[in-house]
XYZ file of C-alpha atoms in Angstrom:
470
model
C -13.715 -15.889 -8.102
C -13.449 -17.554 -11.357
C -15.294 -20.532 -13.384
C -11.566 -22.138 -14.819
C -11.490 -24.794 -17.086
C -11.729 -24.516 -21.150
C -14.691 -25.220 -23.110
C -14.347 -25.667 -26.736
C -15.952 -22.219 -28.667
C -19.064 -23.887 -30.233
C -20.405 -23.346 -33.491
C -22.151 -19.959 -34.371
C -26.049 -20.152 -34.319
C -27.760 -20.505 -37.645
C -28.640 -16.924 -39.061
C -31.764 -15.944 -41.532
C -29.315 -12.801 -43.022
C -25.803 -12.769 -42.525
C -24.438 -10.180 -39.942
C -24.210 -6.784 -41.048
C -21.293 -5.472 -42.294
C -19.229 -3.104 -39.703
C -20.421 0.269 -40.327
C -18.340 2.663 -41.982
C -17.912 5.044 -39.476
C -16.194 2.213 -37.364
C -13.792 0.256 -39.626
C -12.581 -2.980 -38.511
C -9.748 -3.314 -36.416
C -9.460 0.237 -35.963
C -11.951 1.749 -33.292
C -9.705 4.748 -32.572
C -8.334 6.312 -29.809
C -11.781 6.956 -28.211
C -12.270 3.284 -27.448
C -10.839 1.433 -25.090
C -11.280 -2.385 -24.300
C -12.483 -2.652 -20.762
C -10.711 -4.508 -18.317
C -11.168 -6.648 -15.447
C -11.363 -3.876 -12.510
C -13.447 -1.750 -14.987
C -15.792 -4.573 -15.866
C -16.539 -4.915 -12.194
C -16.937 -1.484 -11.513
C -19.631 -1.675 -14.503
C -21.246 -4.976 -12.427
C -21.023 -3.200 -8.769
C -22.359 0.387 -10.528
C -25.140 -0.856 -11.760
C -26.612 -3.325 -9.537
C -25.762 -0.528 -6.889
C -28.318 2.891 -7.839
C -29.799 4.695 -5.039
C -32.301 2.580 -4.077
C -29.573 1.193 -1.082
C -29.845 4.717 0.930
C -33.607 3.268 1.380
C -33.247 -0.268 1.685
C -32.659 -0.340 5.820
C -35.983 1.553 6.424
C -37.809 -0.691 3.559
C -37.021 -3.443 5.097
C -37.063 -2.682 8.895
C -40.981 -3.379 9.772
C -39.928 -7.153 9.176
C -37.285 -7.158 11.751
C -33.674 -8.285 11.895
C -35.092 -11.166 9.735
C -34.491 -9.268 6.250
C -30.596 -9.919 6.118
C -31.902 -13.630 6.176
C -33.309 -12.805 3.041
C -30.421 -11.137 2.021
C -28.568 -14.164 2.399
C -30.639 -16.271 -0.126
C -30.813 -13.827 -2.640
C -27.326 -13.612 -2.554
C -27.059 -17.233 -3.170
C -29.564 -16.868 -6.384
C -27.846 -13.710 -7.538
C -24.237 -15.611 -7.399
C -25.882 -18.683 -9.365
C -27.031 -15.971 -12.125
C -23.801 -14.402 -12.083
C -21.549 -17.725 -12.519
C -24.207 -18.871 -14.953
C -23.483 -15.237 -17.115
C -19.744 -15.923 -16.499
C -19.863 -19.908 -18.064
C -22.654 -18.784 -21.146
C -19.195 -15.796 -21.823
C -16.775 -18.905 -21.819
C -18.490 -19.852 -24.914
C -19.894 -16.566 -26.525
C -17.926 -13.868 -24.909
C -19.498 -11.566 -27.199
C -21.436 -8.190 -27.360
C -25.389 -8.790 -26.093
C -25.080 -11.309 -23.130
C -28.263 -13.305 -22.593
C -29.628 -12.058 -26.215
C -26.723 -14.324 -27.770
C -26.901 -16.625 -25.510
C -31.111 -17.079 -26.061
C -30.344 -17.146 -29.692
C -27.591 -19.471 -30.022
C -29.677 -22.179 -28.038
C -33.410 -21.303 -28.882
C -33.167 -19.393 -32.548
C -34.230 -15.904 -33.447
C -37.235 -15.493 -32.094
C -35.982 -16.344 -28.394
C -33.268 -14.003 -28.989
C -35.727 -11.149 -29.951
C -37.770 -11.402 -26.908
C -34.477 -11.448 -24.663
C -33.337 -8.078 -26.754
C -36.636 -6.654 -26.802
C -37.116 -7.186 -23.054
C -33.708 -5.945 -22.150
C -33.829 -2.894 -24.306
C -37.251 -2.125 -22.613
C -35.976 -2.630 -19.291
C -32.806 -0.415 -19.655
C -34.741 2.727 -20.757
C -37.461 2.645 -18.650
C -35.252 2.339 -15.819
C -33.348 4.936 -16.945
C -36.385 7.516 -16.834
C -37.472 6.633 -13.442
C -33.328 6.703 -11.522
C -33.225 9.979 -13.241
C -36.497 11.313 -11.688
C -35.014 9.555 -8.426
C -31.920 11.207 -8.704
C -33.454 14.632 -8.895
C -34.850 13.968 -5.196
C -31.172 13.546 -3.748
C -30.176 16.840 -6.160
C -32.808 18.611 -4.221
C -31.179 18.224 -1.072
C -28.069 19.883 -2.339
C -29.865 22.040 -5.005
C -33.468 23.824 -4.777
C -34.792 21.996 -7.896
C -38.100 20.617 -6.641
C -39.962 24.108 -6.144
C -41.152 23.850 -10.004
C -42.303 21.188 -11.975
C -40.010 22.617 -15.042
C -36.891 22.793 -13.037
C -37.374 19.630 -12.057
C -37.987 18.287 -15.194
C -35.153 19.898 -16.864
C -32.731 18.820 -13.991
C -34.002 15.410 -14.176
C -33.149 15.450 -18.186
C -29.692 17.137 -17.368
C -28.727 13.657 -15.513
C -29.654 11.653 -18.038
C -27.938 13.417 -21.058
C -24.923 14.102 -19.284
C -24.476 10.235 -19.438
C -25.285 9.803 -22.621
C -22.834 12.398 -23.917
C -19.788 10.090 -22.217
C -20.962 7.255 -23.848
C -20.928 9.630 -27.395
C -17.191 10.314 -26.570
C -16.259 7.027 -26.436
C -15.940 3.573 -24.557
C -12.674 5.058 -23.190
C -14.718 7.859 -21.056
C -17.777 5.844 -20.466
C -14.925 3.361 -18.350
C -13.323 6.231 -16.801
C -16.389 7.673 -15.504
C -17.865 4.295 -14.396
C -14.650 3.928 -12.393
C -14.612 7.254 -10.608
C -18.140 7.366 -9.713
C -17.721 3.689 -8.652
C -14.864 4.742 -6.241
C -16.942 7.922 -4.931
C -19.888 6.756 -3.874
C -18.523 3.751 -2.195
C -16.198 5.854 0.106
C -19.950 6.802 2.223
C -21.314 3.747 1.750
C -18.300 2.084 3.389
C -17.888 4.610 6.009
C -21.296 3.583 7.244
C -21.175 -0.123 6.637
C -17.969 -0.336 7.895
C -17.772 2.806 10.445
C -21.199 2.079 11.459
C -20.173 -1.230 13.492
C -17.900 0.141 15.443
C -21.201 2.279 17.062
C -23.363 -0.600 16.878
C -25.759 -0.813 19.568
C -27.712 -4.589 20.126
C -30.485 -2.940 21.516
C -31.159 -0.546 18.436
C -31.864 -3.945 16.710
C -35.368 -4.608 17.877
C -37.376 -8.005 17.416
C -35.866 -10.559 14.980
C -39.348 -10.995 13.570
C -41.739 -7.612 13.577
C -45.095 -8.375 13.399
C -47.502 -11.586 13.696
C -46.391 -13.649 10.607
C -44.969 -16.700 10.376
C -40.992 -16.573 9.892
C -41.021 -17.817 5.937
C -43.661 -14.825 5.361
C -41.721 -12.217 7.058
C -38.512 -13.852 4.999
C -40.572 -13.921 1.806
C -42.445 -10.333 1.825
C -38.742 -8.915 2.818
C -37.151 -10.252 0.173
C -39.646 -9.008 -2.346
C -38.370 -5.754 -1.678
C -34.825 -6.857 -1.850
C -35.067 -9.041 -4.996
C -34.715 -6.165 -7.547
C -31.594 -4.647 -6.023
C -29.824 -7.294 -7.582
C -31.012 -6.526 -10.939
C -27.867 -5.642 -12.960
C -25.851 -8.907 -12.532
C -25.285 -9.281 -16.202
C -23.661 -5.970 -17.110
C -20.279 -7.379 -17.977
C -22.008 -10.267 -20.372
C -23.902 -7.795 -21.894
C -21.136 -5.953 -22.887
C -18.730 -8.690 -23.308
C -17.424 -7.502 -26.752
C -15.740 -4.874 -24.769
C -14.438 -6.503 -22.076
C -10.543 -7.568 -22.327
C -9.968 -11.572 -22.496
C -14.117 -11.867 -22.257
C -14.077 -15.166 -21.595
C -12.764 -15.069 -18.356
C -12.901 -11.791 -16.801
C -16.690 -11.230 -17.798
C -16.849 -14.569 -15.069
C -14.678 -13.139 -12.401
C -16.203 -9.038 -12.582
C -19.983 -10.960 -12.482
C -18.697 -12.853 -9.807
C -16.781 -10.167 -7.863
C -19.040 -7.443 -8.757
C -22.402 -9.431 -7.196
C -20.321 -10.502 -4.216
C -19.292 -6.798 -3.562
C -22.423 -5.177 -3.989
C -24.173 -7.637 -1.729
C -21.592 -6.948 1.242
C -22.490 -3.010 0.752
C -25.934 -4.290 1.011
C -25.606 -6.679 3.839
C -23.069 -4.424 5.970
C -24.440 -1.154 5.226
C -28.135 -2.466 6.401
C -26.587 -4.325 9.621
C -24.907 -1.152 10.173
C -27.790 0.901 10.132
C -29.598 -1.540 12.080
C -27.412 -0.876 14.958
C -27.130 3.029 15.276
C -30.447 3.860 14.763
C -33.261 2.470 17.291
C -35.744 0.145 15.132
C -38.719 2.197 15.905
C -37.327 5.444 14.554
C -36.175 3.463 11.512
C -38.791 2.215 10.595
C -40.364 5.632 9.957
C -37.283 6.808 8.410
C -37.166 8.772 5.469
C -33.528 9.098 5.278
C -31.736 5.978 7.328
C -28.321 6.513 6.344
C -28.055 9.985 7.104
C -29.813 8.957 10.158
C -27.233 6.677 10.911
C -24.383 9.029 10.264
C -26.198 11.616 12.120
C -25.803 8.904 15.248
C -22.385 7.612 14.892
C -20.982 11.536 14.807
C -23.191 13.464 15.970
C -25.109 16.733 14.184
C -27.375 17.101 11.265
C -24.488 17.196 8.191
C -25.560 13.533 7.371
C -28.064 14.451 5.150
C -26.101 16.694 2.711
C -23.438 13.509 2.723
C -25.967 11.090 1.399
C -27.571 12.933 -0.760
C -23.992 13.467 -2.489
C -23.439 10.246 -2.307
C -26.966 8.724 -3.360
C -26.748 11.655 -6.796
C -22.629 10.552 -7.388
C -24.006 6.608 -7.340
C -26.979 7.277 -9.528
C -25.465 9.336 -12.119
C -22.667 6.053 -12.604
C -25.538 3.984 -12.492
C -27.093 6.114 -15.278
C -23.439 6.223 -17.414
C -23.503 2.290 -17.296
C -27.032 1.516 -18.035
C -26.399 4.086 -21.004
C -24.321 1.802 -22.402
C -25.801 -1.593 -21.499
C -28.941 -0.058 -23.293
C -27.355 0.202 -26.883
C -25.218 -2.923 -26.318
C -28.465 -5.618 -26.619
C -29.756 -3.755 -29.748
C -26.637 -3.262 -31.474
C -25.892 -7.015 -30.904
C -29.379 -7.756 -32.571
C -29.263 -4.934 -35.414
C -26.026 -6.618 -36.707
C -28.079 -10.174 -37.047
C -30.822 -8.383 -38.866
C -33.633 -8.979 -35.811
C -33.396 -5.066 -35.168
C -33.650 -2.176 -37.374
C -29.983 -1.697 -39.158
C -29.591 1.540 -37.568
C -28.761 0.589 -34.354
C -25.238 -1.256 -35.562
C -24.246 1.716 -36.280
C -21.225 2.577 -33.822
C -18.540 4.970 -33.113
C -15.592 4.986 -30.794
C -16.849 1.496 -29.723
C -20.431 2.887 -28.878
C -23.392 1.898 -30.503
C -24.297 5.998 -31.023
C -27.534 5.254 -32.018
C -28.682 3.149 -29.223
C -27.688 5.548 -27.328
C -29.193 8.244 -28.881
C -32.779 6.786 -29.332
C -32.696 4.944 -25.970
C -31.809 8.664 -24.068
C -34.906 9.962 -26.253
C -36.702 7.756 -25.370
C -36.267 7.701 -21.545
C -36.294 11.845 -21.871
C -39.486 11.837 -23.265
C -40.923 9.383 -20.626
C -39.506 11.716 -18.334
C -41.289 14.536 -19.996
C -45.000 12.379 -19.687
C -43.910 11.843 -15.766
C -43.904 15.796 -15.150
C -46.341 16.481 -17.367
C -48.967 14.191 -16.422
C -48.847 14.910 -13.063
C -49.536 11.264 -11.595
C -46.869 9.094 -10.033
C -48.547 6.378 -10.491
C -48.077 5.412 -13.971
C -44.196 5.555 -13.777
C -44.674 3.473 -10.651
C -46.332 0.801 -12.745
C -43.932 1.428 -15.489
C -40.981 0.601 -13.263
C -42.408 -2.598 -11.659
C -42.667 -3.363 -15.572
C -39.074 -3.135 -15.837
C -38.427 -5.623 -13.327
C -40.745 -8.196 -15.106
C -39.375 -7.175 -17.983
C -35.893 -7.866 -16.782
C -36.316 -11.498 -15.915
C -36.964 -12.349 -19.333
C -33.765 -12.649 -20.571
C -32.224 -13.984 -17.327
C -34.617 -16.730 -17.467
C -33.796 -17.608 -21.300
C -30.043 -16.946 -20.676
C -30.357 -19.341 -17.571
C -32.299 -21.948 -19.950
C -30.170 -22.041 -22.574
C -26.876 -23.138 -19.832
C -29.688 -25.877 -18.910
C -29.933 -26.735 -22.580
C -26.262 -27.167 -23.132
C -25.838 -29.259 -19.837
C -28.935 -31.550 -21.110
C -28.386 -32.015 -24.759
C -25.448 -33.876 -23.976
C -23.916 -32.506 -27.127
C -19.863 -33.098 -25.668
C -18.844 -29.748 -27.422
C -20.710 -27.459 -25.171
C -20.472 -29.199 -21.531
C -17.420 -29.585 -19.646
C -17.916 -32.925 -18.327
C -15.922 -32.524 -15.287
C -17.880 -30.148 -13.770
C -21.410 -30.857 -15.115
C -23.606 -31.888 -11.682
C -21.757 -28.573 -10.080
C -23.098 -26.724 -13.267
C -26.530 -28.403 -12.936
C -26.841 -27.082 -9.276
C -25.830 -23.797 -10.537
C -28.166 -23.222 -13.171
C -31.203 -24.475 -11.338
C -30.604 -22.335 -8.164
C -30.414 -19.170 -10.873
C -33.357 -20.310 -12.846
C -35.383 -20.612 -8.851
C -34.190 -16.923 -8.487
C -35.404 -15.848 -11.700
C -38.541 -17.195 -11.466
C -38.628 -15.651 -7.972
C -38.261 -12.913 -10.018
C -41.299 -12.770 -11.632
C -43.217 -13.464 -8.564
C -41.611 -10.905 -6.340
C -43.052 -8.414 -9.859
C -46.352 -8.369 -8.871
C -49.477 -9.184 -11.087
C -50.345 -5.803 -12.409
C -46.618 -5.901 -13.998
C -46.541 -9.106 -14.875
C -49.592 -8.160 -17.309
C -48.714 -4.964 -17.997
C -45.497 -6.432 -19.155
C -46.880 -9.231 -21.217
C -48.506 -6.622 -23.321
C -44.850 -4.913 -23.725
C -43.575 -7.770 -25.224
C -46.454 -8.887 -27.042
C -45.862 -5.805 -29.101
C -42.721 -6.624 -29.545
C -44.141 -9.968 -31.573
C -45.441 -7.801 -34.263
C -42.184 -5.454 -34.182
C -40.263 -9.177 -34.656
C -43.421 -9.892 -37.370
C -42.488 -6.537 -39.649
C -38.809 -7.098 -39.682
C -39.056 -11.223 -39.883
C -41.326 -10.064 -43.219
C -38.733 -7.435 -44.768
C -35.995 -10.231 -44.281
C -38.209 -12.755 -46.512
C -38.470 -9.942 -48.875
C -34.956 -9.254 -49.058
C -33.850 -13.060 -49.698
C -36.852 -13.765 -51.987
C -36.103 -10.702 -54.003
C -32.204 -11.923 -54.014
């Protein structure tokens, strides 16, 4: 699905320093055999890997005390997750450049906004990072004795998030390439169950439509705060837009395509599971997809298949959120609102994104072992999710800025109630966001970006410096 129409390019947003020059190591117009434009099926791949970790081999049993009535839930985040994604794919019409809702927040609201949208996003990517790695190690267990020792696990846990990294070193060409194939993998389980799984589907395996005593818009809402950050992800293509072949339509259709997809894994896969394995044994599940493959065929092999499958989808989650972590700062860094370091780029990668993000996430990883107490990467990963909604909600407000000013340049008229619609419904989802975050995150992540402020404050001083010294 695609946005068509043609909307004049609109002027470019009103810098304090002009744009740094393109590093040396990268000359312009030559980003060498290493980098490779992505296109359309890759850019989707990018969308579907990332909103899809390995948090969907868990999602049936999360959501099963509510009843059948989750995929109702399902169905209106959808809806809000689409809006988000169409509202990504009209902001790329105009800026189809590298840094999604940072240049979009900037271009609308000035530098400040689009600090806080980098500065949020940058936080969110290695954070999450950490904690799927530390995940992931759970699933390598299964297949692996890693868990035994605290060490092993730690180092194991590191090993899946360098290995990433080092793709994204060798280039945008690998970084697609493996984003492809591990796309393609883990789907092939994930489709034998969602798909497979209804041919063994079993009405009476599906228990009450509404579990428990609450009323049906509880049940709907406390559901779908479980379900609300497995959509988280939906902007990968506009973040990385500078890559993307013809951006300004493709970064549209893979947002659009790439939503739509993962939600039918989600929907499908859950009904699936739904079916094959009786409610009250699901609800205590640890493991419901290997339950459910364990039902459809019989045997205890099921678990060995998903934990392949969960450690193939997290490790592609882990090569794309690689890169979508270096993209936001190396979009800032080249307007001066980051440090200058981080436009630095090779082969199409922003290396030392990359580099500081992964050492960044390792040594979070490192604090997680060390410390001995889940509980403060638990908090640090409901951060992330607060974290995240602050540059979808600026991204979404600047579309709602366009469509208000009723500056002609920036709105195609034709279409301007459907866009309306559009942008509201994803500005209701991200606030949703928020909400669904919790209130310990949504202070512990106040004081994240809070220190941001003074991070903008040092380098919003050394640009003064700089001019009045000129």
């Amino acid at each position: 699905m695609h946005v068509t129409g043609t909307v004049p390019q609109s002027a470019p947003a009103p810098q304090e320093t002009p744009a740094a020059p393109t590093p040396a190591a990268e000359p312009a117009g030559s980003p060498g055999r290493h980098a490779r434009r992505f296109g359309l099926p890759v850019a989707t791949a990018l969308v579907m890997g990332n909103i899809i970790g390995g948090g969907i081999f868990l999602l049936p049993a999360s959501v099963a005390p509510y009843g059948t009535i989750s995929l109702v839930a399902f169905g209106v985040l959808t809806v809000g997750a689409i809006a988000l994604a169409l509202v990504f794919g009209r902001l790329a019409e105009r800026h189809p450049d590298t840094g999604g809702p940072y240049v979009y927040a900037r271009e609308a609201f000035g530098d400040f906004a689009g600090f806080l949208a980098a500065w949020a996003y940058w936080i969110t990517t290695w954070v999450s990072n950490a904690a799927l790695a530390v995940a992931a190690v759970g699933y390598l267990d299964v297949l692996i004795p890693v868990g035994g020792h605290r060490w092993t696990a730690c180092l194991a846990a590191l090993a899946l998030q360098w290995l990433p990294a080092l793709a994204n070193f060798a280039g945008t060409r690998y970084v697609g390439a493996v984003q492809l194939v591990s796309t393609v993998l883990k789907f092939a389980p994930l489709l034998l169950v969602a798909v497979g799984g209804l041919f063994f589907f079993d009405p009476d395996n599906l228990g009450p439509f509404r579990a428990g005593g609450g009323s049906a818009v509880g049940a709907v809402s406390a559901s779908a705060a479980i379900l609300l950050f497995s959509y988280l992800g939906v902007e990968s293509a506009a973040v990385s837009a500078g890559e993307v072949k013809d951006a300004r339509r493709n970064v549209g259709r893979a947002s659009v395509i790439g939503t739509v997809g993962a939600a039918l894994v989600y929907l499908l896969g859950t009904l699936s599971v739904f079916g094959t394995v009786a409610h009250d044994r699901l609800v205590k599940s640890t493991a419901p997809f290997s339950d459910a493959v364990n039902a459809m065929f019989g045997g205890s092999w099921g678990g060995w298949a998903v934990a392949l499958a969960a450690l193939v989808s997290m490790t592609g989650c882990l090569n794309g959120w690689t890169l979508l972590s270096a993209q936001t700062p190396y979009a800032a860094a080249r307007d001066g609102l980051f440090p200058a370091a981080f436009a630095r780029r090779r082969r199409g990668v922003p290396t030392v994104g990359v580099g500081v993000t992964v050492v960044l996430a390792s040594l979070l990883t490192v604090y997680n072992y060390t410390s001995g107490s889940a509980r403060v990467f638990e908090i640090l990963v409901l951060v992330t999710t607060f974290t995240a909604t602050v540059p979808y909600l600026l991204a979404t407000a600047a579309q709602l800025f366009h469509l208000v000013s009723g500056r002609r340049e920036r709105v195609n008229r034709a279409r301007l109630v459907r866009d309306a619609v559009v942008a509201s419904v994803a500005a209701a989802f991200s606030i949703w966001l928020v909400a669904g975050a919790g209130y310990a995150a949504v202070y512990q992540g106040v004081l994240f970006l809070f220190a941001g402020v003074l991070v903008y404050a040092v380098l919003a001083a050394r640009r003064h410096r700089a001019r009045t010294a000129a």
